[in-house]
Amino acid sequence: MAFARTCSVALVGVEGVVVEVQADLEPGVAAFTLVGLPDKSLTESRDRVRAAVVNSGSAWPQKKLTVGLSPASVPKSGSGFDLAVAAAVLGAAERIDPRVLADIVMIGELGLDGRVRPVRGVLPAVLAAAEAGYEQVVVPECAVPEASLVPGVSVLGVRSLRQLIAVLTDEPVPEEEAVPGEVRPDPFLAGLALPGTGLGAVTSDHPPDLADVAGQHMARAALEVAAAGRHHVFFKGPPGAGKTMLAERLPGLLPELSRQESLEVTAVHSVAGVLPPGHPLVDRPSYCAPHHSATMASLVGGGNGLPRPGAVSLAHHGVLFLDEAAEFHSSVLDALRQPLESGHVVIARAAGMLRMPARFLMVLAANPCPCGRHGRGDDICECRPSTIKRYRARLSGPLMDRVDLRVTVEPVSRAELLQLHTGAETSATVAERVKVARERAAHRYEGTPWRTNSEVPGHELRTRWHVQSGALAKAEQDLDRGLLTARGLDRVLRVAWTLADLGGRDKPSSNDVNWALELRTGVRRGAILEGLRT
């Protein structure tokens, strides 16, 4: 009996589990059995591995072969186990010393010609290997930059199974010619992105500039507040007023991601197979804009078997923009209520339950009515009152209660449009103020698990960080009248602290609270844009 083992990684959502790949050869009729709860794509690896080994110049063992994936209770899917299975089989056949394989983690798909192809989720797989104590990892050559983001791990990139065999047996490493077209995005990764998630605009090295927006002083100020405190915002206005333009410029106001945030976002994008070619680390906030026809699975995550990341996870530490929000199915929108509160999404399926990160900044945009002309004062809206009521009811009260800033975007006047390049602030100028406000908040919350105002529980704000005396007078009146919920009061406090941070004040004033109330309810409270430039 001949036996060998090596390791690979099974991805469960955006987390990895180290799997021991064992190969056993026994006398008997030649057969290849794969056990350990594999899915369809993994079961098919038997044919891929056999062809790859033969085409790499090694003999396939003519014995009874059993390959086991342990722990057997963990569901295993995908083609990333091919390289480990082939190495274990060659170790059992004594083509490779089994002792060399025991402490190596191998990740990669094999082509029938023996070439090693890239797979999704290399970064979270290598992170799992490092946490389990493994120090050597073998990945496809094109995935080396992504795998090298994990410190303390020695990464070997190979183009083919022949190269791996040569390295492990101390033989001369053969040269492998690059396949024509490999400089383009790998075709094996095509189609792995979830449809309807707007992935074409997930990241951008050159985000649109806020200086391009004409007028809209209140909406621009709301964007600054949203970026400084990570507050969700709702833009309501007629078509063509600039709602989408404003939302597209929000990522440019956000600070760059920290190292830990970058790794979290990169791991999610790697699992979804949407990492930009040549950019293994995502260091800028993501921007995800799903179409209003998106399904619940594409928005919060789902798919056959174990769920894949949805738009809320792809927008982790970034911006999720829902244009034409009232056109989304109401059940799809209500599914956002849990991740908006907790910063993660929990998905239960028959194959298991997963928790995926989803701490995003949400921007909603909607017209005032189906035709978009209601309230313009020219009596050209043809929508019936009942139609308008049903249209607005698609944005449920519990969902809107989680939105801190609600701004009406009015049509731009001719004078504002013609004065586009006369003194409009750029994204860089506003982003600098946002950065300073974020630093003030981070200093205030030092020693706590929170970094931005939107994360702080209301109880903590009311008991540990107090506003100026009498500043909450109008907010308390709204609470007594039932115009403001308890959650709404907490969110008004959070916005008020963000306004104070932007204005350089140690405590929110009555003006800060009144403006926060105005941004939430849309009712004028006599507040002025104190501390912010318009």
GROMACS .gro file of N, CA and C in nm, residues 159 167 186 205-206 245 260 270 313 344 350 375 436:
model
   39
  159ARG      N    1   0.354   2.748  -1.363
  159ARG     CA    2   0.272   2.754  -1.482
  159ARG      C    3   0.213   2.619  -1.519
  167VAL      N    4   1.033   2.107  -0.938
  167VAL     CA    5   1.073   2.178  -0.815
  167VAL      C    6   1.075   2.083  -0.696
  186ASP      N    7  -0.805   3.650  -1.775
  186ASP     CA    8  -0.808   3.506  -1.798
  186ASP      C    9  -0.948   3.460  -1.835
  205ASP      N   10  -0.969   5.392  -1.069
  205ASP     CA   11  -0.851   5.466  -1.030
  205ASP      C   12  -0.871   5.617  -1.045
  206HIS      N   13  -0.968   5.658  -1.127
  206HIS     CA   14  -0.993   5.799  -1.151
  206HIS      C   15  -1.143   5.825  -1.134
  245MET      N   16  -2.518   6.154  -1.078
  245MET     CA   17  -2.389   6.224  -1.078
  245MET      C   18  -2.336   6.239  -0.937
  260GLN      N   19  -0.612   4.653   0.674
  260GLN     CA   20  -0.707   4.548   0.710
  260GLN      C   21  -0.831   4.556   0.623
  270SER      N   22  -1.202   3.864  -0.461
  270SER     CA   23  -1.133   3.745  -0.512
  270SER      C   24  -1.228   3.626  -0.519
  313SER      N   25  -2.197   4.273  -0.031
  313SER     CA   26  -2.063   4.233   0.010
  313SER      C   27  -1.957   4.291  -0.083
  344HIS      N   28  -2.301   4.307   0.837
  344HIS     CA   29  -2.276   4.178   0.773
  344HIS      C   30  -2.410   4.117   0.733
  350ALA      N   31  -2.980   2.533   0.236
  350ALA     CA   32  -2.981   2.392   0.273
  350ALA      C   33  -2.839   2.339   0.290
  375GLY      N   34  -4.498   6.752  -0.827
  375GLY     CA   35  -4.448   6.856  -0.739
  375GLY      C   36  -4.370   6.966  -0.807
  436VAL      N   37  -1.013   6.494   0.778
  436VAL     CA   38  -0.992   6.558   0.908
  436VAL      C   39  -1.106   6.522   1.004
   0.00000   0.00000   0.00000
